[in-house]
mmCIF file of C-alpha atoms and ligand atoms in Angstrom:
data_model
loop_
_atom_site.group_PDB
_atom_site.id
_atom_site.type_symbol
_atom_site.label_atom_id
_atom_site.label_comp_id
_atom_site.label_asym_id
_atom_site.label_seq_id
_atom_site.Cartn_x
_atom_site.Cartn_y
_atom_site.Cartn_z
ATOM 1 C CA MET H 1 0.042 -0.051 0.024
ATOM 2 C CA ARG H 2 1.400 3.450 -0.952
ATOM 3 C CA VAL H 3 0.818 6.182 1.582
ATOM 4 C CA LEU H 4 1.627 9.871 1.388
ATOM 5 C CA VAL H 5 2.126 11.691 4.724
ATOM 6 C CA LEU H 6 1.797 15.570 4.610
ATOM 7 C CA GLY H 7 4.275 16.530 7.319
ATOM 8 C CA GLY H 8 5.723 13.249 8.708
ATOM 9 C CA SER H 9 8.879 14.506 10.368
ATOM 10 C CA TRP H 10 7.551 15.919 13.708
ATOM 11 C CA PHE H 11 5.786 14.242 16.597
ATOM 12 C CA VAL H 12 2.532 12.696 15.385
ATOM 13 C CA GLY H 13 3.658 12.442 11.813
ATOM 14 C CA ARG H 14 7.119 11.168 12.658
ATOM 15 C CA VAL H 15 5.791 8.361 14.833
ATOM 16 C CA LEU H 16 2.984 7.651 12.327
ATOM 17 C CA VAL H 17 5.626 7.132 9.533
ATOM 18 C CA GLU H 18 7.670 4.829 11.840
ATOM 19 C CA ARG H 19 4.706 2.693 12.529
ATOM 20 C CA ALA H 20 3.571 2.616 8.847
ATOM 21 C CA VAL H 21 7.010 1.476 7.769
ATOM 22 C CA GLY H 22 6.953 -1.196 10.531
ATOM 23 C CA GLN H 23 3.696 -2.426 9.049
ATOM 24 C CA GLY H 24 5.302 -2.742 5.584
ATOM 25 C CA LEU H 25 3.655 0.233 3.974
ATOM 26 C CA ASP H 26 5.403 2.160 1.224
ATOM 27 C CA VAL H 27 5.718 5.789 2.612
ATOM 28 C CA THR H 28 6.411 9.175 0.999
ATOM 29 C CA VAL H 29 6.473 12.233 3.236
ATOM 30 C CA PHE H 30 6.147 15.662 2.060
ATOM 31 C CA ASN H 31 7.499 18.704 4.025
ATOM 32 C CA ARG H 32 9.723 21.654 3.635
ATOM 33 C CA GLY H 33 12.790 20.034 5.002
ATOM 34 C CA ARG H 34 13.074 22.362 8.014
ATOM 35 C CA SER H 35 12.570 19.470 10.408
ATOM 36 C CA PRO H 36 14.742 16.551 11.466
ATOM 37 C CA VAL H 37 15.826 14.095 8.702
ATOM 38 C CA ASP H 38 16.184 10.974 10.839
ATOM 39 C CA LEU H 39 13.317 9.189 8.953
ATOM 40 C CA PRO H 40 13.136 5.473 8.989
ATOM 41 C CA THR H 41 14.939 3.670 6.137
ATOM 42 C CA GLY H 42 12.989 3.334 2.935
ATOM 43 C CA VAL H 43 10.880 6.490 3.447
ATOM 44 C CA ARG H 44 10.905 8.772 0.462
ATOM 45 C CA ARG H 45 11.008 12.438 1.174
ATOM 46 C CA VAL H 46 9.624 14.996 -1.281
ATOM 47 C CA VAL H 47 10.724 18.475 -0.137
ATOM 48 C CA GLY H 48 8.257 21.224 -0.808
ATOM 49 C CA ASP H 49 5.942 23.755 0.807
ATOM 50 C CA ARG H 50 2.241 22.956 0.946
ATOM 51 C CA GLU H 51 1.523 26.668 0.646
ATOM 52 C CA SER H 52 3.070 26.524 -2.849
ATOM 53 C CA PRO H 53 0.770 25.356 -5.679
ATOM 54 C CA SER H 54 3.717 24.525 -7.947
ATOM 55 C CA ASP H 55 5.230 22.329 -5.168
ATOM 56 C CA LEU H 56 1.898 20.511 -4.837
ATOM 57 C CA VAL H 57 1.563 19.973 -8.507
ATOM 58 C CA ALA H 58 5.047 18.544 -8.484
ATOM 59 C CA LEU H 59 4.176 16.303 -5.594
ATOM 60 C CA ALA H 60 0.936 14.981 -7.259
ATOM 61 C CA LYS H 61 3.179 13.781 -10.240
ATOM 62 C CA GLU H 62 5.091 11.531 -7.750
ATOM 63 C CA GLY H 63 1.771 9.572 -7.101
ATOM 64 C CA PRO H 64 -0.632 7.898 -7.184
ATOM 65 C CA TRP H 65 -0.998 6.832 -3.504
ATOM 66 C CA ASP H 66 -3.713 4.552 -2.081
ATOM 67 C CA ALA H 67 -4.011 6.963 0.792
ATOM 68 C CA ALA H 68 -2.777 10.395 2.128
ATOM 69 C CA ILE H 69 -2.588 11.359 5.668
ATOM 70 C CA ASP H 70 -2.633 15.091 6.404
ATOM 71 C CA VAL H 71 -1.079 15.744 9.860
ATOM 72 C CA SER H 72 0.141 19.338 9.137
ATOM 73 C CA GLY H 73 -3.033 21.044 8.115
ATOM 74 C CA SER H 74 -4.269 24.104 10.100
ATOM 75 C CA VAL H 75 -5.048 26.779 7.568
ATOM 76 C CA PRO H 76 -8.284 26.067 5.713
ATOM 77 C CA ALA H 77 -7.266 27.782 2.391
ATOM 78 C CA VAL H 78 -3.955 25.891 2.318
ATOM 79 C CA VAL H 79 -5.706 22.583 3.152
ATOM 80 C CA ALA H 80 -8.320 23.174 0.579
ATOM 81 C CA ARG H 81 -5.699 23.824 -2.122
ATOM 82 C CA SER H 82 -3.498 20.874 -1.198
ATOM 83 C CA ALA H 83 -6.551 18.578 -1.052
ATOM 84 C CA LYS H 84 -7.820 19.822 -4.473
ATOM 85 C CA ILE H 85 -4.557 19.368 -6.167
ATOM 86 C CA LEU H 86 -3.809 15.952 -4.715
ATOM 87 C CA ALA H 87 -7.345 14.483 -5.023
ATOM 88 C CA PRO H 88 -6.744 13.019 -8.558
ATOM 89 C CA ALA H 89 -3.598 11.280 -7.256
ATOM 90 C CA VAL H 90 -4.979 9.963 -3.923
ATOM 91 C CA GLY H 91 -7.552 7.238 -3.162
ATOM 92 C CA HIS H 92 -8.407 7.936 0.411
ATOM 93 C CA TYR H 93 -7.611 10.937 2.615
ATOM 94 C CA THR H 94 -7.266 11.320 6.390
ATOM 95 C CA PHE H 95 -7.338 14.632 8.100
ATOM 96 C CA VAL H 96 -6.004 14.852 11.701
ATOM 97 C CA SER H 97 -8.116 17.326 13.540
ATOM 98 C CA THR H 98 -8.478 18.010 17.156
ATOM 99 C CA ILE H 99 -10.803 18.063 20.210
ATOM 100 C CA SER H 100 -10.573 21.888 19.924
ATOM 101 C CA ALA H 101 -13.017 21.665 16.971
ATOM 102 C CA TYR H 102 -15.878 21.260 19.401
ATOM 103 C CA ARG H 103 -17.431 24.478 20.448
ATOM 104 C CA ASP H 104 -18.251 23.397 24.005
ATOM 105 C CA TRP H 105 -14.957 21.908 24.909
ATOM 106 C CA PRO H 106 -13.757 22.046 27.689
ATOM 107 C CA HIS H 107 -17.082 23.152 29.262
ATOM 108 C CA ALA H 108 -19.224 20.148 28.325
ATOM 109 C CA ALA H 109 -18.623 16.447 27.424
ATOM 110 C CA VAL H 110 -18.211 15.831 23.686
ATOM 111 C CA ASP H 111 -18.981 13.024 21.339
ATOM 112 C CA GLU H 112 -18.811 13.002 17.493
ATOM 113 C CA GLY H 113 -22.306 14.546 17.325
ATOM 114 C CA SER H 114 -21.486 17.590 19.474
ATOM 115 C CA ALA H 115 -21.633 21.080 18.008
ATOM 116 C CA LEU H 116 -18.442 22.273 16.150
ATOM 117 C CA TRP H 117 -17.120 25.824 15.800
ATOM 118 C CA ASP H 118 -18.291 27.451 12.544
ATOM 119 C CA GLY H 119 -15.605 26.896 10.042
ATOM 120 C CA ASP H 120 -14.686 28.541 6.743
ATOM 121 C CA PRO H 121 -13.001 26.308 4.227
ATOM 122 C CA GLY H 122 -11.569 29.270 2.277
ATOM 123 C CA LEU H 123 -10.205 31.141 5.241
ATOM 124 C CA ASP H 124 -6.565 32.234 5.497
ATOM 125 C CA PRO H 125 -6.029 34.212 8.627
ATOM 126 C CA GLY H 126 -2.667 35.517 7.395
ATOM 127 C CA THR H 127 -0.631 34.623 10.522
ATOM 128 C CA ARG H 128 0.809 31.131 10.980
ATOM 129 C CA ARG H 129 1.309 31.650 14.808
ATOM 130 C CA TRP H 130 -0.680 29.027 16.803
ATOM 131 C CA ASP H 131 -3.468 30.676 18.595
ATOM 132 C CA PRO H 132 -5.752 28.728 21.061
ATOM 133 C CA ASP H 133 -8.681 30.998 20.230
ATOM 134 C CA THR H 134 -8.590 30.402 16.513
ATOM 135 C CA TYR H 135 -7.187 26.774 16.491
ATOM 136 C CA GLY H 136 -10.497 25.041 16.786
ATOM 137 C CA PRO H 137 -12.505 27.143 14.199
ATOM 138 C CA LEU H 138 -9.625 26.803 11.752
ATOM 139 C CA LYS H 139 -9.454 23.105 12.056
ATOM 140 C CA VAL H 140 -13.115 22.824 11.382
ATOM 141 C CA GLY H 141 -12.600 24.866 8.264
ATOM 142 C CA CYS H 142 -9.868 22.336 7.227
ATOM 143 C CA GLU H 143 -12.224 19.471 7.829
ATOM 144 C CA ILE H 144 -14.876 20.975 5.563
ATOM 145 C CA ALA H 145 -12.244 21.674 2.847
ATOM 146 C CA CYS H 146 -11.108 18.058 2.835
ATOM 147 C CA GLY H 147 -14.754 17.060 2.723
ATOM 148 C CA ASN H 148 -15.293 19.258 -0.453
ATOM 149 C CA ALA H 149 -12.258 17.700 -2.196
ATOM 150 C CA PHE H 150 -12.722 14.045 -1.304
ATOM 151 C CA GLY H 151 -16.589 13.667 -0.376
ATOM 152 C CA SER H 152 -17.726 11.799 2.686
ATOM 153 C CA ASP H 153 -16.950 8.407 1.330
ATOM 154 C CA ARG H 154 -13.154 8.983 0.940
ATOM 155 C CA LEU H 155 -12.545 11.062 4.008
ATOM 156 C CA LEU H 156 -11.505 9.956 7.436
ATOM 157 C CA VAL H 157 -11.303 12.677 10.151
ATOM 158 C CA LEU H 158 -9.730 12.007 13.524
ATOM 159 C CA ARG H 159 -10.283 14.313 16.468
ATOM 160 C CA PRO H 160 -7.706 13.297 19.107
ATOM 161 C CA HIS H 161 -7.548 14.724 22.648
ATOM 162 C CA VAL H 162 -4.172 15.879 23.803
ATOM 163 C CA VAL H 163 -1.419 13.644 22.416
ATOM 164 C CA LEU H 164 1.675 12.738 24.513
ATOM 165 C CA GLY H 165 4.535 10.289 24.045
ATOM 166 C CA PRO H 166 8.001 10.204 22.393
ATOM 167 C CA TYR H 167 8.879 12.995 19.971
ATOM 168 C CA GLU H 168 6.329 15.440 21.570
ATOM 169 C CA TYR H 169 7.538 18.930 21.138
ATOM 170 C CA VAL H 170 4.937 21.119 22.874
ATOM 171 C CA GLY H 171 6.635 19.896 26.110
ATOM 172 C CA ARG H 172 3.699 19.194 28.356
ATOM 173 C CA LEU H 173 4.667 15.845 29.865
ATOM 174 C CA GLN H 174 8.309 16.692 29.540
ATOM 175 C CA TRP H 175 7.804 19.755 31.771
ATOM 176 C CA TRP H 176 6.296 17.502 34.487
ATOM 177 C CA LEU H 177 9.010 14.993 34.142
ATOM 178 C CA ASP H 178 11.584 17.660 34.407
ATOM 179 C CA ARG H 179 9.806 19.289 37.400
ATOM 180 C CA VAL H 180 9.806 15.985 39.237
ATOM 181 C CA ARG H 181 13.486 15.513 38.362
ATOM 182 C CA ARG H 182 14.282 18.846 39.991
ATOM 183 C CA GLY H 183 12.624 17.405 43.249
ATOM 184 C CA GLY H 184 11.425 19.259 46.267
ATOM 185 C CA ARG H 185 8.002 20.496 46.915
ATOM 186 C CA ILE H 186 5.855 20.512 43.793
ATOM 187 C CA LEU H 187 2.621 22.362 43.245
ATOM 188 C CA VAL H 188 0.003 20.174 41.747
ATOM 189 C CA PRO H 189 -3.649 20.414 41.043
ATOM 190 C CA ALA H 190 -6.585 18.019 41.199
ATOM 191 C CA PRO H 191 -5.040 14.594 41.956
ATOM 192 C CA ASP H 192 -8.303 12.683 41.376
ATOM 193 C CA ARG H 193 -9.280 14.389 38.050
ATOM 194 C CA GLY H 194 -9.601 11.694 35.219
ATOM 195 C CA ILE H 195 -7.359 12.661 32.420
ATOM 196 C CA GLN H 196 -7.381 11.369 28.791
ATOM 197 C CA PRO H 197 -4.198 12.137 26.825
ATOM 198 C CA VAL H 198 -3.739 9.650 24.135
ATOM 199 C CA ASP H 199 -0.325 8.095 23.423
ATOM 200 C CA VAL H 200 1.002 9.119 20.004
ATOM 201 C CA ARG H 201 1.637 5.437 19.150
ATOM 202 C CA ASP H 202 -1.992 4.367 19.951
ATOM 203 C CA LEU H 203 -3.296 7.228 17.767
ATOM 204 C CA SER H 204 -0.964 6.159 14.929
ATOM 205 C CA ASP H 205 -1.843 2.581 15.036
ATOM 206 C CA PHE H 206 -5.469 3.275 15.177
ATOM 207 C CA LEU H 207 -5.285 5.683 12.233
ATOM 208 C CA LEU H 208 -3.330 3.194 10.086
ATOM 209 C CA GLU H 209 -5.692 0.452 10.840
ATOM 210 C CA ARG H 210 -8.686 2.765 9.746
ATOM 211 C CA VAL H 211 -6.725 3.722 6.607
ATOM 212 C CA ARG H 212 -5.910 0.044 5.707
ATOM 213 C CA ASP H 213 -9.691 -0.588 5.985
ATOM 214 C CA GLY H 214 -10.510 2.415 3.767
ATOM 215 C CA ASP H 215 -12.756 3.659 6.530
ATOM 216 C CA ALA H 216 -14.511 6.975 6.226
ATOM 217 C CA GLY H 217 -16.246 9.255 8.868
ATOM 218 C CA VAL H 218 -15.203 10.955 12.055
ATOM 219 C CA TYR H 219 -13.583 9.434 15.295
ATOM 220 C CA ASN H 220 -12.714 11.025 18.513
ATOM 221 C CA VAL H 221 -9.429 9.492 19.856
ATOM 222 C CA ALA H 222 -8.765 9.248 23.534
ATOM 223 C CA PRO H 223 -8.704 6.815 26.356
ATOM 224 C CA ASN H 224 -11.643 6.456 28.658
ATOM 225 C CA ASN H 225 -11.655 9.175 31.315
ATOM 226 C CA ASP H 226 -11.760 6.655 34.153
ATOM 227 C CA GLU H 227 -8.543 4.954 33.160
ATOM 228 C CA ALA H 228 -6.042 7.469 34.585
ATOM 229 C CA THR H 229 -5.951 10.485 36.964
ATOM 230 C CA PHE H 230 -3.654 13.499 37.173
ATOM 231 C CA GLY H 231 -2.279 11.905 40.239
ATOM 232 C CA ASP H 232 -1.574 8.658 38.308
ATOM 233 C CA MET H 233 0.327 10.628 35.720
ATOM 234 C CA LEU H 234 2.445 12.406 38.416
ATOM 235 C CA THR H 235 3.111 9.251 40.365
ATOM 236 C CA ALA H 236 4.296 7.643 37.238
ATOM 237 C CA CYS H 237 6.675 10.549 36.641
ATOM 238 C CA ALA H 238 8.102 10.106 40.182
ATOM 239 C CA ASP H 239 8.406 6.354 39.571
ATOM 240 C CA VAL H 240 10.573 6.804 36.456
ATOM 241 C CA VAL H 241 12.588 9.684 37.541
ATOM 242 C CA GLY H 242 13.568 8.322 41.101
ATOM 243 C CA PRO H 243 12.196 7.276 44.450
ATOM 244 C CA ALA H 244 9.405 9.690 45.071
ATOM 245 C CA ASP H 245 9.557 9.521 48.937
ATOM 246 C CA LYS H 246 13.116 10.812 48.938
ATOM 247 C CA ARG H 247 13.059 13.423 46.207
ATOM 248 C CA VAL H 248 9.605 14.805 45.858
ATOM 249 C CA ARG H 249 6.665 16.091 47.822
ATOM 250 C CA PHE H 250 3.578 16.855 45.854
ATOM 251 C CA VAL H 251 1.551 19.712 47.336
ATOM 252 C CA TRP H 252 -1.958 19.234 46.072
ATOM 253 C CA ALA H 253 -3.684 22.639 45.996
ATOM 254 C CA ASP H 254 -7.348 23.285 45.496
ATOM 255 C CA GLU H 255 -8.199 24.113 41.859
ATOM 256 C CA ASP H 256 -10.363 27.129 42.628
ATOM 257 C CA TRP H 257 -7.683 28.454 44.920
ATOM 258 C CA LEU H 258 -5.121 28.086 42.091
ATOM 259 C CA VAL H 259 -7.414 30.135 39.795
ATOM 260 C CA GLU H 260 -7.810 32.670 42.408
ATOM 261 C CA GLN H 261 -3.991 33.105 42.652
ATOM 262 C CA GLY H 262 -3.935 33.656 38.826
ATOM 263 C CA VAL H 263 -2.304 30.403 37.879
ATOM 264 C CA THR H 264 -2.540 30.204 34.177
ATOM 265 C CA GLN H 265 -4.446 26.986 33.215
ATOM 266 C CA TRP H 266 -3.056 24.603 30.670
ATOM 267 C CA THR H 267 0.303 26.294 30.487
ATOM 268 C CA GLU H 268 1.751 27.245 33.937
ATOM 269 C CA LEU H 269 0.516 23.795 35.294
ATOM 270 C CA PRO H 270 0.542 21.853 32.041
ATOM 271 C CA LEU H 271 -2.554 19.701 31.326
ATOM 272 C CA TRP H 272 -4.484 21.265 34.112
ATOM 273 C CA ARG H 273 -7.691 23.057 33.349
ATOM 274 C CA ASN H 274 -10.363 23.983 35.839
ATOM 275 C CA ALA H 275 -13.256 23.725 33.618
ATOM 276 C CA ALA H 276 -16.339 21.394 33.928
ATOM 277 C CA ALA H 277 -15.281 18.892 31.315
ATOM 278 C CA PRO H 278 -11.742 19.215 29.972
ATOM 279 C CA TRP H 279 -11.369 15.398 29.973
ATOM 280 C CA SER H 280 -14.889 14.211 28.932
ATOM 281 C CA MET H 281 -14.346 13.075 25.503
ATOM 282 C CA SER H 282 -16.276 10.058 24.319
ATOM 283 C CA ALA H 283 -14.151 7.873 22.134
ATOM 284 C CA GLU H 284 -16.621 4.886 22.147
ATOM 285 C CA ARG H 285 -16.944 4.876 18.317
ATOM 286 C CA ALA H 286 -13.176 4.562 18.027
ATOM 287 C CA ARG H 287 -13.016 1.958 20.840
ATOM 288 C CA ALA H 288 -15.633 -0.123 18.806
ATOM 289 C CA ALA H 289 -13.536 0.179 15.730
ATOM 290 C CA GLY H 290 -10.398 -1.124 17.520
ATOM 291 C CA LEU H 291 -8.781 1.732 19.367
ATOM 292 C CA ARG H 292 -6.568 0.468 22.135
ATOM 293 C CA CYS H 293 -4.956 2.814 24.641
ATOM 294 C CA ARG H 294 -1.925 1.835 26.804
ATOM 295 C CA PRO H 295 -1.709 2.915 30.428
ATOM 296 C CA ILE H 296 -0.488 6.421 31.224
ATOM 297 C CA ALA H 297 2.461 4.983 33.110
ATOM 298 C CA GLU H 298 3.753 3.520 29.829
ATOM 299 C CA THR H 299 3.563 6.649 28.053
ATOM 300 C CA VAL H 300 5.368 8.495 30.893
ATOM 301 C CA ALA H 301 8.164 5.760 31.078
ATOM 302 C CA ASP H 302 8.730 5.728 27.338
ATOM 303 C CA THR H 303 8.719 9.421 27.039
ATOM 304 C CA TRP H 304 11.359 9.535 29.807
ATOM 305 C CA ALA H 305 13.359 6.688 28.176
ATOM 306 C CA TRP H 306 13.205 8.496 24.865
ATOM 307 C CA LEU H 307 14.521 11.664 26.340
ATOM 308 C CA HIS H 308 17.351 9.843 27.923
ATOM 309 C CA SER H 309 18.317 7.904 24.805
ATOM 310 C CA GLY H 310 19.279 10.994 22.891
ATOM 311 C CA GLY H 311 15.787 11.915 22.016
ATOM 312 C CA ARG H 312 15.222 15.609 21.767
ATOM 313 C CA PRO H 313 12.245 17.569 20.716
ATOM 314 C CA VAL H 314 12.555 19.434 17.597
ATOM 315 C CA ASP H 315 13.312 23.233 17.986
ATOM 316 C CA HIS H 316 9.726 24.295 17.929
ATOM 317 C CA GLU H 317 8.298 27.751 18.632
ATOM 318 C CA ARG H 318 5.822 26.269 21.133
ATOM 319 C CA PHE H 319 8.379 24.321 23.126
ATOM 320 C CA GLY H 320 8.978 26.209 26.360
ATOM 321 C CA GLU H 321 5.463 27.868 26.595
ATOM 322 C CA HIS H 322 4.774 25.493 29.570
ATOM 323 C CA GLY H 323 5.664 25.489 33.148
ATOM 324 C CA ILE H 324 5.493 27.752 36.319
ATOM 325 C CA ALA H 325 8.490 29.737 37.345
ATOM 326 C CA PRO H 326 10.188 28.163 40.377
ATOM 327 C CA ASP H 327 10.075 31.293 42.755
ATOM 328 C CA ARG H 328 6.480 31.749 41.914
ATOM 329 C CA GLU H 329 5.731 28.066 42.440
ATOM 330 C CA GLN H 330 7.473 28.077 45.925
ATOM 331 C CA GLU H 331 5.700 31.323 47.007
ATOM 332 C CA LEU H 332 2.314 29.776 46.105
ATOM 333 C CA ILE H 333 3.155 26.651 48.009
ATOM 334 C CA ARG H 334 4.117 28.624 51.036
ATOM 335 C CA ARG H 335 0.712 30.621 50.807
ATOM 336 C CA TRP H 336 -1.254 27.440 50.458
ATOM 337 C CA LEU H 337 0.282 25.613 53.298
ATOM 338 C CA THR H 338 -0.074 28.757 55.524
ATOM 339 C CA GLU H 339 -3.766 29.106 54.671
ATOM 340 C CA HIS H 340 -4.345 25.207 54.721
ATOM 341 C CA PRO H 341 -1.995 23.898 57.358
ATOM 342 C CA GLN H 342 -3.625 20.415 57.302
ATOM 343 C CA SER H 343 -2.962 19.701 53.638
HETATM 344 N N1 NAP V 1 -0.147 17.871 19.966
HETATM 345 C C1 NAP V 1 -1.384 17.482 20.289
HETATM 346 O O1 NAP V 1 -1.533 17.432 21.543
HETATM 347 C C2 NAP V 1 -2.398 17.356 19.327
HETATM 348 C C3 NAP V 1 -3.703 17.141 19.775
HETATM 349 C C4 NAP V 1 -4.754 16.987 18.917
HETATM 350 C C5 NAP V 1 -4.535 17.134 17.511
HETATM 351 N N2 NAP V 1 -3.240 17.395 17.199
HETATM 352 C C6 NAP V 1 -3.038 17.586 15.643
HETATM 353 O O2 NAP V 1 -2.112 16.556 15.210
HETATM 354 C C7 NAP V 1 -1.574 16.988 14.110
HETATM 355 C C8 NAP V 1 -0.103 16.496 14.063
HETATM 356 O O3 NAP V 1 0.721 17.357 14.796
HETATM 357 P P1 NAP V 1 2.296 17.374 14.702
HETATM 358 O O4 NAP V 1 2.696 18.117 15.922
HETATM 359 O O5 NAP V 1 2.741 15.989 14.616
HETATM 360 O O6 NAP V 1 2.573 18.047 13.397
HETATM 361 P P2 NAP V 1 2.461 19.596 12.825
HETATM 362 O O7 NAP V 1 3.191 20.579 13.855
HETATM 363 O O8 NAP V 1 0.930 19.991 12.681
HETATM 364 O O9 NAP V 1 3.144 19.602 11.456
HETATM 365 C C9 NAP V 1 4.527 19.409 11.476
HETATM 366 C C10 NAP V 1 4.910 18.710 10.187
HETATM 367 O O10 NAP V 1 4.391 19.367 8.955
HETATM 368 C C11 NAP V 1 5.461 19.852 8.142
HETATM 369 N N3 NAP V 1 5.068 21.122 7.725
HETATM 370 C C12 NAP V 1 4.668 22.282 8.365
HETATM 371 N N4 NAP V 1 4.375 23.319 7.654
HETATM 372 C C13 NAP V 1 4.505 22.854 6.314
HETATM 373 C C14 NAP V 1 4.335 23.452 4.968
HETATM 374 N N5 NAP V 1 3.985 24.584 4.783
HETATM 375 N N6 NAP V 1 4.527 22.619 3.943
HETATM 376 C C15 NAP V 1 5.014 21.328 3.956
HETATM 377 N N7 NAP V 1 5.230 20.715 5.237
HETATM 378 C C16 NAP V 1 4.912 21.428 6.429
HETATM 379 C C17 NAP V 1 6.706 19.870 9.078
HETATM 380 O O11 NAP V 1 7.857 19.735 8.494
HETATM 381 P P3 NAP V 1 8.781 20.967 7.984
HETATM 382 O O12 NAP V 1 8.866 21.974 9.048
HETATM 383 O O13 NAP V 1 10.117 20.357 7.623
HETATM 384 O O14 NAP V 1 8.142 21.500 6.759
HETATM 385 C C18 NAP V 1 6.416 18.578 10.052
HETATM 386 O O15 NAP V 1 6.707 17.513 9.340
HETATM 387 C C19 NAP V 1 -1.819 18.401 13.825
HETATM 388 O O16 NAP V 1 -2.688 18.565 12.754
HETATM 389 C C20 NAP V 1 -2.473 18.911 15.121
HETATM 390 O O17 NAP V 1 -3.498 19.794 14.904
HETATM 391 C C21 NAP V 1 -2.237 17.588 17.894
#
């Protein structure tokens, strides 16, 4: 089976390509060549910019492919153009979207039938900077653009929750691992909150299985929200980094109190959000179709192992946007323990 991956050299795409090659697929990647070149043996790399129509026309001539997987689309007008130019050379198209496509996330539980943001398939916002306020509507516009080019019977859309694991460059889990490595008293929220990050390898395997089946439609991709808690993730961090009782004391602070102190959700304490339903995505449809999710402890351990085997996130503009400053963290811990001496 011949597969084209649009992207393919960072994080989700990089792991997807590795798994695809492991399954014997014939893989071509298309990217600008700014990202690492340590692709698995046998992968063909076509260098080009998906914003350039002439690069896309040249790419289409390298086909045909049984399937294309778009892991790098975030601007509707650009995705629309790529999909239109590639459609004659591609049998089946997968677009990797996001939980942020849902209008009510993180305030209400979501399944595939939940309301989406309004999306404009022709929109180009001009800037390419990632913006949490426009990310969801732009991805919806991309989904519509893909549907316009491929129709509902040739298009698979996946909407994953947060993705973690080796090659991750946003740095969410890596920040927690590093924070635990530094030891001492660590400010942490909501030990009992269920969380649903999906391991990049599980996402990739599910995607490839659906592609091999020529499946169409929409799937949310996440573990069940009763499989792991925030506390489980941090305990797993302590387990891989070193003996927790000697190095680390988790100080669990009340979520509303953290908000009152002005702690920035999602970034200062990565993966924490004090909304009603940040981790209430239903992925029943995917599970029924074969999605299997490994335990969070395995994701944590393998990310740590990857980092310590020479693995390094690519130099990405978003790496480093996470984490609380050490002085501020310790000041908040002192304040919390003074106000709540029993905790
Ligand atoms: N991270 C998460 O937690 C999460 C959660 C849900 C969904 N998602 C979705 O998952 C998808 C995959 O994310 P990702 O982090 O693996 O990849 P990404 O950052 O969306 O894309 C990076 C890849 O695309 C290539 N690329 C970027 N701009 C290009 C251009 N103009 N022309 C050609 N190639 C280009 C890059 O290589 P070059 O720089 O060399 O061109 C690289 O291979 C994204 O669509 C994201 O929305 C992510």
